Every structure is written in C-alpha cells, then in structure tokens.
Amino acid sequence: MIMDVNAYGCSLPGCNGPMSGVCINGLNFEECPDVVANLVADDISVSVDDSPRSSDLVSTRGLSSLDALSCDSLLRARGGIVVGVVAGPEVGKTTMIATMYEMLHRGHIPDVQFAGSETLRGYEERCHLARVASNGLIPNTPRTPTSAKLSFTHLRLATTEGIKEIIFSDRSGEHFDNVLDNPASIVEFSELARADVILLLVDIEHFLKAPHLPTSRLRRLLMTMDQQSLLTRKTVRLVGTKADLAKSKEDLKAARVSLRDLASDLTSRTNGRVEITPLLIAARRRDGATEIAEGLKELLFEILKDPAPFAAEQVFAWPVHLTEMDKLMHVYRSKK
Amino acid sequence: MMMNQLIVGMPNSGKSTFIAALRHVFVANEVSTELELTGLADNEAHLNRLEDDWLACNRVSRTKPTTEGWVQFNVRDRRSGVESILSIPDLRGEAFEQPACNGQCNKELYDALIDTDGVLLFTNADKEDDMLLIADLMDILGPPELVESSDAQQKFDVFKPENMPEEVKIVEFLQVANRRPLSPRCRKVAVMISAWDVVATMGRTPDQWLLENRPMLAQFLITNSMLWNSRVYGVSAQGGKLPQMKASLEKVVRPSERIRVVGHGAQPHDLSAPLSWLMSGQC
C-alpha cells in the first residue's frame, strides 16, 4: 500500500514530512522515526483527555500487516521464506495462519521458538475470535473481506539451524474465484511469483460431501499457475483443512485417502514437474484427538526446510570472434 | 556517572509500588542492600507521595497524566563504591501500550528507550490469563449450551487493540528498541514478576514461572539474547495483597521487611539488587 502522505506529518520543526516529499534527515519516510500520523480521535486507544499531542508521538512502525512494499523491504533487509496461500473463500486460510502463531508463541512446537514479529497486532486481530477475551461462545476467525488487498504477516523463528523469517500471504478467497474467470490475471498475484512455498488449501469437509466442484477448481487454479510458471522450483503442498470437523476415525481415513488421490491427480497434471504432496490439518482440536492443531507442526517443518539445491544446466558458447579476454578465459576453461 | 534505567510495564503491573518501596528501602536503610542512597534529589515530591501510600499500606495510586514524571535516585554500589544517578521514569502503563496498539510512542519515552542502559520490566503474576483460548475453556467446561450455532457465532466483542494480551504489548515495545532505522545493540533487562507472594507458594522459580506463564516473552528473550541480556526476579514490593492483608502488613515492625525479592542471589528484601545488576558492567 502506498503511504497516504496527507495522513502523516513530522515531529521535527521545519520538516513537513511525507506531505512535502522531502525528509530533512534524508531518510525514507517508511523508516524515519520522526514521521507521525495526523491523528484522528478514533485512532487513539487512550481516552481523549489523556491523549498526547501528535507532535509528541513517534511512529514505531509496528504494523497490523505488511503490504507488498513493506514486505519487499523486509525481505531485502533480512531475507525470508515466503509462503503463498491459495484458497477460495472460507476454506480456512486465516485460521491456519492464526493457529500457527498461537502454537508458536505458546511454545507448543518443539525445536522452534518465537523470536519476534513485525505484525503482532495483525496476528492478534486474527486470533481474537478464538480467545475468551472476545466473549465468544465458540472459536471463530474473522473473515478476510473481499475488499481487503493483498497483505502479509511475519514471524521470526529460532530453529536448530538458526533464525528464520517466515512471511505468509493473505488475500481474500474471492480473488482466487475471480482468477478462475480470468486466468491470465494471476500474474498480478505477486506473492505467488515470489513464494518459496505454495499451499493449495481445500476444505476437507466440503470436499468429502461434494468433491467435484473443489476438484475442478483446484485443477484450474493449478493449470493457471503452471501456465504462468508460478510453480517452478517451489515446494507445493495440498493442505486439507478443517480435519477437526471429522466426526469419526472412518471420516478421517476417508479424508486422507481422498486428499492423497487429489494430490496425485494434480501432480499428474503438471506432467510430474511439480510434486504435490498432501497434508491434513486441524487448526482446532478434533474430538478424541490427543494432539492440538494436528498437521500444523509438519506443515511448519516443511516450510522451514531448506529447498533442494537447484542444479542449473550450464549452457555456454564462445563468440565467433574471440577477444583477448575470451582467449585467456578459453585457456582457463579448457583446464577446468 | 549518569545511568538511565527504564521501568517498563503495562497498567497495574506494579511499577509505582516498586518505586515507592525502593524509596523506602533506600531512605530507611534497615535491610541489607547492594545499593545505598547517597543523598536526596532536588525534587522529591512525587517520591514522597508514593512512599506515604506505601507506608500506610494503601494501594499505591495509579500514575495519572498529572503525576507522571522522572524520579531520581543518587546511589552508591556498596561493593565497588561507584556512585551513580539513577534516572527512572514513572509513566502510566498506557504509554507502553501505544507501540503495539497504534504503532506510535511518546517521543520522550521513545528517546528514553533508545538511550537506556537497562530495563526493569514488570509483569503482574496476580492477573487473569488474557490469552486463554475458548477451545481450552471448552475442554474444561464442556461445549456451551447453544440455542442455535449461528447465534453463537455472532456473539462476540469486536477487537480492541488496548485489550491485546500483555505479553504482546511488551514484546512489541522491546522490538521498537532495535527496529530500523535504529542500530541494534545489546541491553540488559531484568524481568520483575510482581505480586510474587501469590506465586511463592507454588514452588516455582521466577524463570520457570516466566516460561510457563509468559511463554511468548520468555521465548523472545531467550532467542534474542544477543540483544537482551535478561534475568528474571520475583518481587513482592507491597508484601501481600491489599486490602486483604493490610492489617498484618501494618504490624511489621520494619516496613522494609514486608518486601520479598527472589532470584540471582538477591538478599530477601533487597529491591536494589536488580538495579545493581543493570548498572554493573557491559551487556
């Protein structure tokens, strides 16, 4: 998202901040600590009488979610694993991301520890309806509205191999529905182009009841992404969500078999170029299960796994007329 | 030598009670402490009010905008003889929530965080679990009796950032200290688990308690040990719960002995031990 320059000022005398287009400290406005929001009363959490003047406030750059530009900036500074989440409406994208956060910050995943996040408030918004503090009676997750633009959430994790940054994409499921009508428009889904891992989500409860429609949709989405080379050299997993709604062990077994068959079907549609592996997850606790958030640990380890090294085919040809440098290199290459 | 220490904590986490009790310990000089007071500061009005409340076994009043301010202690380390001026802000807890709630921070506090040599970070042990999941509650109480499930899905309070869990607000505040464009550097942080008298009977060490009850903060400090050199202390600055224990606390002959400090070899009533550690040497 582009900064609304009229919404920000500067606490330094003589600098008009983003509105003027020039920072007197010579900093990027995204980074300058003196940039302050021109506050609207509703934006302030403390009571009006106690609220400080906007000129007394400094932006601390903590965000609800990252837009594409902020995400790019973070990746350039720290690197990271981008996870592209592909799913239609109400399949469970937000619940999956929120539960991953809940598991991590509570220390429920062995060998992985929470080390920070640039989008803490965003995670908290997504987790709110599953918490007692919401005064809800049953756990829920806020729906990503159709109007919501592409956003990202960030987690910094300490693993046995060191610190790793993970960025999850989040966009409305309706956007993927629209792509089915205009397949070429998927090139505008920048998160998929940048993703290291792509998760194809399917609501396993609906899938078991009526498999044809979700199967067809996933096939077309996969074809669309494959045609635009969005799957090349990426880890792709087919994730069956809402396994917690399985009523019996037989249902769960059926879900696993169906998901495996669907994954094979999708793999075959890429002529085997992309191996799509299935995984069943339960973001909530399943009746009779001893484990909470089944499948999420495996999913996280898969995301954190270093990708297999890519063996690039080296194509080389000498120019017809060799320069002095080419001649030198020719000798060098011949020796190699 | 001027040392800037920052007292950090969300509303009602025990910051002002600590300052009040610390003032008394310094002035009374009746229990063994690592630091001693060398003299009064130029302005003692705020400290006087805090200590009066503490001595009367009244709940120390919440800090208000009109009573916010910096307090100063002129101290000497008894072992090394090094003298320092401790400058500590007594600010409302709301000031520390702002980075997490609306991505902003009071400029004076922000500057203090950047400049600080060490942080005393308060979290109250006598507080409800603000991260409890509905699913966990359902495991204990069973599923709710619903008229219709659609009704249940619609009944909830909207998200308010100020109601986010305490740990989240603390972690975000600490992250601000090393976020771009600032250059990351190591600081010391003493985590003070206040109302330790509530926990003391459970046989937990302060480190164990933090890991079990503030897992996000505990993990954050462990995994960012290059930036945050941390220690965890259990502290009961009041000595017991008020007003329930007021009568028994009033009977304590030497008020400094109401105080309890646990962790890292601190003497039982020495509130200055964490400060002494923050002041000692490099990170």
Coordinates of N, CA and C in Angstrom, one line a residue, chain A residues 246-327:
Chain A
A246 N -14.0 -33.7 11.3 CA -14.3 -35.1 11.0 C -15.0 -35.8 12.2
K247 N -16.1 -36.5 12.0 CA -16.9 -37.0 13.1 C -16.3 -38.3 13.6
S248 N -15.7 -39.1 12.8 CA -15.2 -40.4 13.2 C -13.8 -40.7 12.6
K249 N -13.2 -41.8 13.1 CA -11.9 -42.2 12.5 C -12.1 -42.6 11.0
E250 N -13.3 -43.1 10.7 CA -13.5 -43.6 9.3 C -13.5 -42.3 8.4
D251 N -14.2 -41.2 8.9 CA -14.2 -40.0 8.1 C -12.8 -39.5 7.9
L252 N -12.0 -39.6 8.9 CA -10.6 -39.0 8.9 C -9.8 -39.9 7.9
K253 N -10.0 -41.2 7.9 CA -9.3 -42.1 7.0 C -9.7 -41.8 5.5
A254 N -11.0 -41.6 5.4 CA -11.6 -41.3 4.0 C -11.0 -39.9 3.5
A255 N -10.9 -39.0 4.4 CA -10.3 -37.7 4.1 C -8.9 -37.8 3.6
R256 N -8.1 -38.6 4.3 CA -6.7 -38.8 3.9 C -6.6 -39.5 2.6
V257 N -7.4 -40.5 2.3 CA -7.3 -41.2 1.0 C -7.7 -40.2 -0.1
S258 N -8.8 -39.5 0.1 CA -9.3 -38.6 -0.9 C -8.2 -37.5 -1.2
L259 N -7.6 -37.0 -0.2 CA -6.6 -35.9 -0.3 C -5.4 -36.5 -1.1
R260 N -5.0 -37.7 -0.8 CA -3.9 -38.3 -1.4 C -4.2 -38.5 -2.9
D261 N -5.4 -38.9 -3.2 CA -5.8 -39.1 -4.6 C -5.8 -37.8 -5.4
L262 N -6.3 -36.8 -4.7 CA -6.4 -35.5 -5.4 C -5.0 -34.9 -5.6
A263 N -4.1 -35.1 -4.7 CA -2.7 -34.7 -4.8 C -2.0 -35.4 -6.0
S264 N -2.3 -36.7 -6.1 CA -1.7 -37.4 -7.3 C -2.3 -36.9 -8.6
D265 N -3.6 -36.6 -8.6 CA -4.2 -36.1 -9.8 C -3.6 -34.8 -10.2
L266 N -3.4 -33.9 -9.2 CA -2.8 -32.6 -9.5 C -1.4 -32.7 -10.0
T267 N -0.6 -33.6 -9.3 CA 0.8 -33.8 -9.7 C 0.8 -34.3 -11.2
S268 N 0.0 -35.2 -11.6 CA 0.0 -35.7 -12.9 C -0.3 -34.6 -14.0
R269 N -1.1 -33.6 -13.5 CA -1.5 -32.5 -14.4 C -0.3 -31.6 -14.7
T270 N 0.8 -31.7 -13.9 CA 2.0 -30.9 -14.3 C 3.0 -31.8 -15.0
N271 N 2.5 -32.9 -15.4 CA 3.4 -33.9 -16.1 C 4.6 -34.3 -15.1
G272 N 4.3 -34.3 -13.8 CA 5.3 -34.7 -12.9 C 6.4 -33.7 -12.6
R273 N 6.3 -32.5 -13.2 CA 7.3 -31.5 -13.0 C 7.2 -30.9 -11.6
V274 N 6.0 -30.9 -11.0 CA 5.8 -30.4 -9.7 C 5.3 -31.5 -8.8
E275 N 5.9 -31.9 -7.8 CA 5.5 -32.9 -6.9 C 4.6 -32.3 -5.8
I276 N 3.3 -32.6 -5.8 CA 2.4 -32.0 -4.9 C 2.0 -33.0 -3.8
T277 N 2.4 -32.7 -2.6 CA 2.2 -33.7 -1.5 C 1.0 -33.3 -0.6
P278 N 0.2 -34.3 -0.2 CA -0.9 -33.9 0.6 C -0.6 -33.8 2.1
L279 N -1.4 -33.0 2.8 CA -1.3 -32.9 4.3 C -2.7 -32.5 4.8
L280 N -3.1 -33.2 5.9 CA -4.4 -32.9 6.5 C -4.1 -32.1 7.8
I281 N -4.8 -31.0 8.0 CA -4.5 -30.2 9.2 C -5.9 -30.0 9.9
A282 N -5.7 -29.8 11.2 CA -6.9 -29.5 12.1 C -6.5 -28.3 12.9
A283 N -6.9 -27.1 12.5 CA -6.5 -25.9 13.2 C -7.1 -25.9 14.6
R284 N -8.3 -26.5 14.8 CA -8.8 -26.6 16.1 C -8.7 -28.0 16.6
R285 N -8.9 -28.3 17.9 CA -8.8 -29.6 18.4 C -9.9 -30.5 17.9
R286 N -9.5 -31.7 17.4 CA -10.5 -32.6 16.9 C -11.0 -33.5 18.0
D287 N -12.3 -33.8 18.0 CA -12.9 -34.6 19.1 C -12.1 -35.9 19.2
G288 N -11.7 -36.3 20.4 CA -11.0 -37.5 20.6 C -9.5 -37.5 20.3
A289 N -9.0 -36.3 19.8 CA -7.6 -36.2 19.4 C -6.8 -35.9 20.7
T290 N -5.6 -36.4 20.8 CA -4.7 -36.1 21.9 C -3.9 -34.9 21.6
E291 N -3.7 -34.6 20.3 CA -2.8 -33.6 19.8 C -3.6 -32.4 19.4
I292 N -3.2 -31.1 19.8 CA -3.8 -30.0 19.2 C -3.2 -29.5 17.9
A293 N -4.0 -29.0 17.1 CA -3.6 -28.5 15.8 C -2.8 -29.5 15.0
E294 N -3.4 -30.6 14.8 CA -2.8 -31.7 14.1 C -2.3 -31.3 12.7
G295 N -1.2 -31.7 12.3 CA -0.7 -31.4 11.0 C 0.1 -30.1 10.9
L296 N -0.2 -29.2 11.8 CA 0.5 -27.9 11.6 C 2.0 -27.9 11.9
K297 N 2.4 -28.8 12.8 CA 3.8 -28.9 13.1 C 4.5 -29.4 11.8
E298 N 4.0 -30.4 11.2 CA 4.6 -31.0 10.0 C 4.6 -29.9 8.9
L299 N 3.5 -29.2 8.8 CA 3.5 -28.1 7.8 C 4.6 -27.1 8.1
L300 N 4.7 -26.7 9.3 CA 5.7 -25.7 9.6 C 7.1 -26.2 9.3
F301 N 7.4 -27.5 9.7 CA 8.7 -28.0 9.4 C 9.0 -28.1 7.9
E302 N 7.9 -28.4 7.1 CA 8.1 -28.4 5.7 C 8.4 -27.0 5.1
I303 N 7.8 -26.0 5.7 CA 8.0 -24.6 5.3 C 9.4 -24.2 5.6
L304 N 9.9 -24.6 6.8 CA 11.2 -24.2 7.2 C 12.4 -25.0 6.6
K305 N 12.0 -26.1 5.9 CA 13.0 -27.0 5.3 C 13.7 -26.2 4.2
D306 N 15.1 -26.3 4.2 CA 15.8 -25.7 3.1 C 15.4 -26.4 1.8
P307 N 15.2 -25.6 0.7 CA 14.9 -26.3 -0.6 C 16.0 -27.0 -1.1
A308 N 15.7 -28.1 -1.9 CA 16.8 -28.8 -2.5 C 17.6 -27.9 -3.5
P309 N 18.9 -28.0 -3.5 CA 19.7 -27.1 -4.4 C 19.3 -27.3 -5.8
F310 N 19.2 -26.3 -6.6 CA 18.8 -26.3 -7.9 C 20.0 -26.5 -8.8
A311 N 20.0 -27.6 -9.6 CA 21.1 -27.8 -10.5 C 20.9 -27.1 -11.8
A312 N 21.4 -26.0 -12.0 CA 21.2 -25.3 -13.3 C 22.0 -25.9 -14.4
E313 N 21.4 -26.0 -15.5 CA 22.1 -26.5 -16.7 C 22.9 -25.4 -17.3
Q314 N 24.2 -25.7 -17.4 CA 25.1 -24.6 -17.9 C 25.2 -24.7 -19.4
V315 N 24.7 -23.6 -20.0 CA 24.8 -23.6 -21.4 C 25.8 -22.5 -21.8
F316 N 26.8 -22.9 -22.6 CA 27.8 -21.9 -22.8 C 28.3 -22.0 -24.3
A317 N 28.6 -20.9 -24.9 CA 29.1 -20.9 -26.2 C 30.1 -19.7 -26.4
W318 N 31.1 -20.0 -27.1 CA 32.1 -18.9 -27.3 C 31.7 -18.0 -28.5
P319 N 32.0 -16.8 -28.4 CA 31.6 -15.9 -29.6 C 32.5 -16.3 -30.8
V320 N 32.0 -15.9 -31.9 CA 32.8 -16.3 -33.2 C 34.1 -15.6 -33.2
H321 N 34.1 -14.3 -32.8 CA 35.4 -13.5 -32.8 C 35.8 -13.4 -31.4
L322 N 36.9 -14.0 -31.0 CA 37.3 -14.0 -29.6 C 38.1 -12.8 -29.3
T323 N 37.8 -12.1 -28.2 CA 38.6 -11.0 -27.7 C 39.8 -11.6 -27.0
E324 N 40.8 -10.7 -26.6 CA 41.9 -11.1 -25.8 C 41.5 -11.8 -24.5
M325 N 40.5 -11.2 -23.9 CA 39.9 -11.8 -22.6 C 39.3 -13.1 -22.9
D326 N 38.6 -13.3 -24.0 CA 38.0 -14.6 -24.3 C 39.1 -15.6 -24.5
K327 N 40.2 -15.2 -25.1 CA 41.2 -16.2 -25.3 C 41.8 -16.6 -24.0

